[in-house]
């Protein structure tokens, strides 16, 4: 079995109002050294197959076809073997 | 400068309806090997300080005091040096 740890973020250049709001709040709270706050999604899922290549194929397809909005978002993931 | 890569997930035992909905949809789409879908948040931010220990202190505090709901959520993060 393979656990996929998937990070979904906005593409470069896409405005992130939620990130800007958090950054402004942090500034007001005194965290003046904090910059470039970006808010994305984190998805974990398990693919119950012994083959890493098959898990990789499924996870990549699931990201592209189901989890992300390809106009606005991009993704990276890593696979961790689960025993 | 240090970039924090923060994962925010629901605590063990907290029901994740969004994850369940995605899992059900994936099953209907034919991904029968996919299990344990969990949806969380992913936050990136940069702390503009040269000291790793100071960045670590600020990020941990920001997670606890601003980003997470301590009743429902937990967090992990890693720091990556940005040049």
mmCIF file of N, CA, C and O in Angstrom, chain B residues 4-66:
data_model
loop_
_atom_site.group_PDB
_atom_site.id
_atom_site.type_symbol
_atom_site.label_atom_id
_atom_site.label_comp_id
_atom_site.label_asym_id
_atom_site.label_seq_id
_atom_site.Cartn_x
_atom_site.Cartn_y
_atom_site.Cartn_z
ATOM 1 N N UNK B 4 8.447 28.039 5.411
ATOM 2 C CA UNK B 4 7.763 26.991 6.178
ATOM 3 C C UNK B 4 6.725 26.332 5.287
ATOM 4 O O UNK B 4 5.941 27.010 4.634
ATOM 5 N N UNK B 5 6.753 25.014 5.246
ATOM 6 C CA UNK B 5 5.766 24.225 4.511
ATOM 7 C C UNK B 5 4.918 23.507 5.557
ATOM 8 O O UNK B 5 5.399 22.572 6.216
ATOM 9 N N UNK B 6 3.708 23.991 5.725
ATOM 10 C CA UNK B 6 2.877 23.580 6.868
ATOM 11 C C UNK B 6 1.704 22.727 6.381
ATOM 12 O O UNK B 6 0.989 23.124 5.471
ATOM 13 N N UNK B 7 1.522 21.581 6.994
ATOM 14 C CA UNK B 7 0.368 20.732 6.708
ATOM 15 C C UNK B 7 -0.562 20.754 7.903
ATOM 16 O O UNK B 7 -0.135 20.481 9.023
ATOM 17 N N UNK B 8 -1.813 21.034 7.645
ATOM 18 C CA UNK B 8 -2.812 21.065 8.710
ATOM 19 C C UNK B 8 -3.827 19.972 8.410
ATOM 20 O O UNK B 8 -4.425 19.947 7.334
ATOM 21 N N UNK B 9 -3.986 19.062 9.342
ATOM 22 C CA UNK B 9 -4.897 17.933 9.135
ATOM 23 C C UNK B 9 -5.849 17.819 10.320
ATOM 24 O O UNK B 9 -5.584 18.348 11.403
ATOM 25 N N UNK B 10 -6.942 17.124 10.090
ATOM 26 C CA UNK B 10 -7.866 16.871 11.187
ATOM 27 C C UNK B 10 -7.249 15.863 12.149
ATOM 28 O O UNK B 10 -6.541 14.942 11.732
ATOM 29 N N UNK B 11 -7.518 16.032 13.429
ATOM 30 C CA UNK B 11 -7.029 15.076 14.415
ATOM 31 C C UNK B 11 -7.671 13.717 14.185
ATOM 32 O O UNK B 11 -8.805 13.618 13.700
ATOM 33 N N UNK B 12 -6.938 12.704 14.581
ATOM 34 C CA UNK B 12 -7.463 11.337 14.572
ATOM 35 C C UNK B 12 -8.834 11.311 15.249
ATOM 36 O O UNK B 12 -9.016 11.866 16.324
ATOM 37 N N UNK B 13 -9.798 10.718 14.584
ATOM 38 C CA UNK B 13 -11.113 10.580 15.194
ATOM 39 C C UNK B 13 -12.100 11.666 14.809
ATOM 40 O O UNK B 13 -13.297 11.516 15.029
ATOM 41 N N UNK B 14 -11.602 12.771 14.246
ATOM 42 C CA UNK B 14 -12.514 13.826 13.806
ATOM 43 C C UNK B 14 -13.052 13.439 12.427
ATOM 44 O O UNK B 14 -12.284 13.082 11.530
ATOM 45 N N UNK B 15 -14.352 13.484 12.286
ATOM 46 C CA UNK B 15 -14.980 13.088 11.025
ATOM 47 C C UNK B 15 -14.616 14.083 9.920
ATOM 48 O O UNK B 15 -14.627 15.289 10.134
ATOM 49 N N UNK B 16 -14.294 13.544 8.749
ATOM 50 C CA UNK B 16 -13.864 14.366 7.619
ATOM 51 C C UNK B 16 -14.841 14.161 6.457
ATOM 52 O O UNK B 16 -14.613 13.350 5.571
ATOM 53 N N UNK B 17 -15.957 14.888 6.460
ATOM 54 C CA UNK B 17 -16.978 14.658 5.426
ATOM 55 C C UNK B 17 -16.473 14.951 4.020
ATOM 56 O O UNK B 17 -16.847 14.254 3.066
ATOM 57 N N UNK B 18 -15.599 15.939 3.902
ATOM 58 C CA UNK B 18 -15.058 16.265 2.575
ATOM 59 C C UNK B 18 -14.207 15.110 2.038
ATOM 60 O O UNK B 18 -14.314 14.724 0.874
ATOM 61 N N UNK B 19 -13.404 14.533 2.918
ATOM 62 C CA UNK B 19 -12.605 13.380 2.514
ATOM 63 C C UNK B 19 -13.492 12.197 2.130
ATOM 64 O O UNK B 19 -13.235 11.502 1.147
ATOM 65 N N UNK B 20 -14.535 11.977 2.926
ATOM 66 C CA UNK B 20 -15.456 10.865 2.629
ATOM 67 C C UNK B 20 -16.137 11.077 1.279
ATOM 68 O O UNK B 20 -16.349 10.126 0.515
ATOM 69 N N UNK B 21 -16.494 12.322 0.988
ATOM 70 C CA UNK B 21 -17.168 12.618 -0.282
ATOM 71 C C UNK B 21 -16.228 12.350 -1.460
ATOM 72 O O UNK B 21 -16.629 11.748 -2.469
ATOM 73 N N UNK B 22 -14.982 12.765 -1.324
ATOM 74 C CA UNK B 22 -14.017 12.512 -2.403
ATOM 75 C C UNK B 22 -13.780 11.011 -2.553
ATOM 76 O O UNK B 22 -13.733 10.486 -3.668
ATOM 77 N N UNK B 23 -13.678 10.300 -1.427
ATOM 78 C CA UNK B 23 -13.446 8.856 -1.480
ATOM 79 C C UNK B 23 -14.595 8.138 -2.201
ATOM 80 O O UNK B 23 -14.367 7.263 -3.039
ATOM 81 N N UNK B 24 -15.814 8.554 -1.889
ATOM 82 C CA UNK B 24 -16.991 7.958 -2.531
ATOM 83 C C UNK B 24 -16.966 8.224 -4.039
ATOM 84 O O UNK B 24 -17.179 7.329 -4.858
ATOM 85 N N UNK B 25 -16.673 9.458 -4.393
ATOM 86 C CA UNK B 25 -16.604 9.815 -5.814
ATOM 87 C C UNK B 25 -15.523 9.013 -6.527
ATOM 88 O O UNK B 25 -15.741 8.504 -7.637
ATOM 89 N N UNK B 26 -14.365 8.875 -5.892
ATOM 90 C CA UNK B 26 -13.284 8.116 -6.520
ATOM 91 C C UNK B 26 -13.700 6.659 -6.728
ATOM 92 O O UNK B 26 -13.420 6.064 -7.774
ATOM 93 N N UNK B 27 -14.406 6.103 -5.745
ATOM 94 C CA UNK B 27 -14.911 4.735 -5.893
ATOM 95 C C UNK B 27 -15.849 4.623 -7.088
ATOM 96 O O UNK B 27 -15.756 3.691 -7.892
ATOM 97 N N UNK B 28 -16.731 5.594 -7.221
ATOM 98 C CA UNK B 28 -17.688 5.586 -8.328
ATOM 99 C C UNK B 28 -16.989 5.749 -9.681
ATOM 100 O O UNK B 28 -17.489 5.303 -10.712
ATOM 101 N N UNK B 29 -15.850 6.414 -9.654
ATOM 102 C CA UNK B 29 -15.088 6.608 -10.899
ATOM 103 C C UNK B 29 -14.205 5.400 -11.223
ATOM 104 O O UNK B 29 -13.503 5.399 -12.235
ATOM 105 N N UNK B 30 -14.222 4.412 -10.359
ATOM 106 C CA UNK B 30 -13.474 3.192 -10.653
ATOM 107 C C UNK B 30 -12.165 3.037 -9.900
ATOM 108 O O UNK B 30 -11.462 2.036 -10.072
ATOM 109 N N UNK B 31 -11.841 4.008 -9.044
ATOM 110 C CA UNK B 31 -10.590 3.895 -8.269
ATOM 111 C C UNK B 31 -10.873 3.085 -7.007
ATOM 112 O O UNK B 31 -10.905 3.618 -5.889
ATOM 113 N N UNK B 32 -11.056 1.772 -7.192
ATOM 114 C CA UNK B 32 -11.517 0.943 -6.080
ATOM 115 C C UNK B 32 -10.411 0.653 -5.067
ATOM 116 O O UNK B 32 -10.686 0.153 -3.977
ATOM 117 N N UNK B 33 -9.171 0.929 -5.427
ATOM 118 C CA UNK B 33 -8.064 0.681 -4.491
ATOM 119 C C UNK B 33 -7.761 1.884 -3.599
ATOM 120 O O UNK B 33 -6.869 1.818 -2.758
ATOM 121 N N UNK B 34 -8.485 2.969 -3.796
ATOM 122 C CA UNK B 34 -8.186 4.181 -3.022
ATOM 123 C C UNK B 34 -8.977 4.190 -1.718
ATOM 124 O O UNK B 34 -10.180 3.951 -1.704
ATOM 125 N N UNK B 35 -8.248 4.447 -0.621
ATOM 126 C CA UNK B 35 -8.844 4.413 0.719
ATOM 127 C C UNK B 35 -8.356 5.619 1.518
ATOM 128 O O UNK B 35 -7.376 6.258 1.151
ATOM 129 N N UNK B 36 -9.029 5.847 2.640
ATOM 130 C CA UNK B 36 -8.528 6.780 3.662
ATOM 131 C C UNK B 36 -8.192 8.159 3.105
ATOM 132 O O UNK B 36 -7.125 8.718 3.376
ATOM 133 N N UNK B 37 -9.115 8.708 2.325
ATOM 134 C CA UNK B 37 -8.889 10.057 1.786
ATOM 135 C C UNK B 37 -9.111 11.082 2.901
ATOM 136 O O UNK B 37 -10.127 11.042 3.588
ATOM 137 N N UNK B 38 -8.167 11.940 3.076
ATOM 138 C CA UNK B 38 -8.305 13.002 4.074
ATOM 139 C C UNK B 38 -7.922 14.329 3.440
ATOM 140 O O UNK B 38 -6.905 14.423 2.763
ATOM 141 N N UNK B 39 -8.731 15.331 3.707
ATOM 142 C CA UNK B 39 -8.500 16.649 3.122
ATOM 143 C C UNK B 39 -8.079 17.616 4.218
ATOM 144 O O UNK B 39 -8.777 17.750 5.228
ATOM 145 N N UNK B 40 -6.963 18.244 4.019
ATOM 146 C CA UNK B 40 -6.497 19.235 4.977
ATOM 147 C C UNK B 40 -6.068 20.506 4.272
ATOM 148 O O UNK B 40 -6.411 20.737 3.118
ATOM 149 N N UNK B 41 -5.322 21.317 4.985
ATOM 150 C CA UNK B 41 -4.836 22.565 4.398
ATOM 151 C C UNK B 41 -3.319 22.521 4.296
ATOM 152 O O UNK B 41 -2.633 21.857 5.074
ATOM 153 N N UNK B 42 -2.827 23.256 3.310
ATOM 154 C CA UNK B 42 -1.382 23.383 3.139
ATOM 155 C C UNK B 42 -1.062 24.872 3.087
ATOM 156 O O UNK B 42 -1.653 25.613 2.299
ATOM 157 N N UNK B 43 -0.176 25.299 3.957
ATOM 158 C CA UNK B 43 0.167 26.720 4.028
ATOM 159 C C UNK B 43 1.670 26.868 3.845
ATOM 160 O O UNK B 43 2.448 26.135 4.454
ATOM 161 N N UNK B 44 2.043 27.788 2.988
ATOM 162 C CA UNK B 44 3.452 28.162 2.865
ATOM 163 C C UNK B 44 3.602 29.601 3.305
ATOM 164 O O UNK B 44 2.756 30.444 2.995
ATOM 165 N N UNK B 45 4.686 29.868 3.999
ATOM 166 C CA UNK B 45 5.008 31.265 4.310
ATOM 167 C C UNK B 45 6.512 31.378 4.469
ATOM 168 O O UNK B 45 7.213 30.388 4.703
ATOM 169 N N UNK B 46 6.993 32.595 4.321
ATOM 170 C CA UNK B 46 8.422 32.860 4.454
ATOM 171 C C UNK B 46 8.637 33.719 5.692
ATOM 172 O O UNK B 46 7.900 34.683 5.916
ATOM 173 N N UNK B 47 9.607 33.334 6.517
ATOM 174 C CA UNK B 47 9.995 34.157 7.653
ATOM 175 C C UNK B 47 11.353 34.761 7.324
ATOM 176 O O UNK B 47 12.339 34.045 7.106
ATOM 177 N N UNK B 48 11.364 36.075 7.260
ATOM 178 C CA UNK B 48 12.564 36.792 6.834
ATOM 179 C C UNK B 48 13.501 37.031 8.010
ATOM 180 O O UNK B 48 13.622 38.150 8.523
ATOM 181 N N UNK B 49 14.142 35.963 8.433
ATOM 182 C CA UNK B 49 15.140 36.041 9.494
ATOM 183 C C UNK B 49 16.245 35.049 9.140
ATOM 184 O O UNK B 49 15.961 34.002 8.569
ATOM 185 N N UNK B 50 17.485 35.374 9.465
ATOM 186 C CA UNK B 50 18.551 34.422 9.154
ATOM 187 C C UNK B 50 18.584 33.227 10.105
ATOM 188 O O UNK B 50 19.101 32.167 9.760
ATOM 189 N N UNK B 51 18.029 33.388 11.317
ATOM 190 C CA UNK B 51 18.169 32.328 12.327
ATOM 191 C C UNK B 51 17.081 31.274 12.185
ATOM 192 O O UNK B 51 15.897 31.573 12.347
ATOM 193 N N UNK B 52 17.508 30.054 11.977
ATOM 194 C CA UNK B 52 16.548 28.959 11.876
ATOM 195 C C UNK B 52 15.720 28.810 13.154
ATOM 196 O O UNK B 52 14.513 28.598 13.101
ATOM 197 N N UNK B 53 16.357 28.933 14.300
ATOM 198 C CA UNK B 53 15.640 28.739 15.569
ATOM 199 C C UNK B 53 14.553 29.789 15.739
ATOM 200 O O UNK B 53 13.465 29.501 16.250
ATOM 201 N N UNK B 54 14.843 31.010 15.297
ATOM 202 C CA UNK B 54 13.846 32.081 15.414
ATOM 203 C C UNK B 54 12.680 31.837 14.448
ATOM 204 O O UNK B 54 11.511 32.028 14.798
ATOM 205 N N UNK B 55 12.986 31.402 13.227
ATOM 206 C CA UNK B 55 11.930 31.074 12.268
ATOM 207 C C UNK B 55 11.059 29.942 12.833
ATOM 208 O O UNK B 55 9.821 30.004 12.783
ATOM 209 N N UNK B 56 11.708 28.939 13.391
ATOM 210 C CA UNK B 56 10.999 27.797 13.960
ATOM 211 C C UNK B 56 10.057 28.245 15.073
ATOM 212 O O UNK B 56 8.897 27.834 15.130
ATOM 213 N N UNK B 57 10.547 29.111 15.925
ATOM 214 C CA UNK B 57 9.731 29.618 17.037
ATOM 215 C C UNK B 57 8.492 30.346 16.507
ATOM 216 O O UNK B 57 7.366 30.124 16.968
ATOM 217 N N UNK B 58 8.724 31.232 15.528
ATOM 218 C CA UNK B 58 7.596 32.009 14.995
ATOM 219 C C UNK B 58 6.582 31.119 14.284
ATOM 220 O O UNK B 58 5.371 31.297 14.434
ATOM 221 N N UNK B 59 7.070 30.164 13.494
ATOM 222 C CA UNK B 59 6.147 29.316 12.727
ATOM 223 C C UNK B 59 5.303 28.459 13.678
ATOM 224 O O UNK B 59 4.088 28.342 13.511
ATOM 225 N N UNK B 60 5.938 27.905 14.683
ATOM 226 C CA UNK B 60 5.181 27.077 15.622
ATOM 227 C C UNK B 60 4.103 27.907 16.329
ATOM 228 O O UNK B 60 2.952 27.478 16.457
ATOM 229 N N UNK B 61 4.470 29.113 16.731
ATOM 230 C CA UNK B 61 3.515 30.009 17.401
ATOM 231 C C UNK B 61 2.369 30.401 16.471
ATOM 232 O O UNK B 61 1.195 30.415 16.871
ATOM 233 N N UNK B 62 2.716 30.712 15.219
ATOM 234 C CA UNK B 62 1.695 31.090 14.232
ATOM 235 C C UNK B 62 0.733 29.927 13.982
ATOM 236 O O UNK B 62 -0.482 30.120 13.883
ATOM 237 N N UNK B 63 1.272 28.738 13.895
ATOM 238 C CA UNK B 63 0.390 27.576 13.722
ATOM 239 C C UNK B 63 -0.580 27.471 14.878
ATOM 240 O O UNK B 63 -1.794 27.362 14.688
ATOM 241 N N UNK B 64 -0.056 27.497 16.091
ATOM 242 C CA UNK B 64 -0.886 27.280 17.275
ATOM 243 C C UNK B 64 -1.888 28.396 17.494
ATOM 244 O O UNK B 64 -3.051 28.149 17.818
ATOM 245 N N UNK B 65 -1.436 29.654 17.290
ATOM 246 C CA UNK B 65 -2.282 30.789 17.680
ATOM 247 C C UNK B 65 -3.160 31.305 16.557
ATOM 248 O O UNK B 65 -4.169 31.959 16.815
ATOM 249 N N UNK B 66 -2.763 31.065 15.300
ATOM 250 C CA UNK B 66 -3.491 31.705 14.193
ATOM 251 C C UNK B 66 -4.067 30.689 13.210
ATOM 252 O O UNK B 66 -5.227 30.783 12.822
#
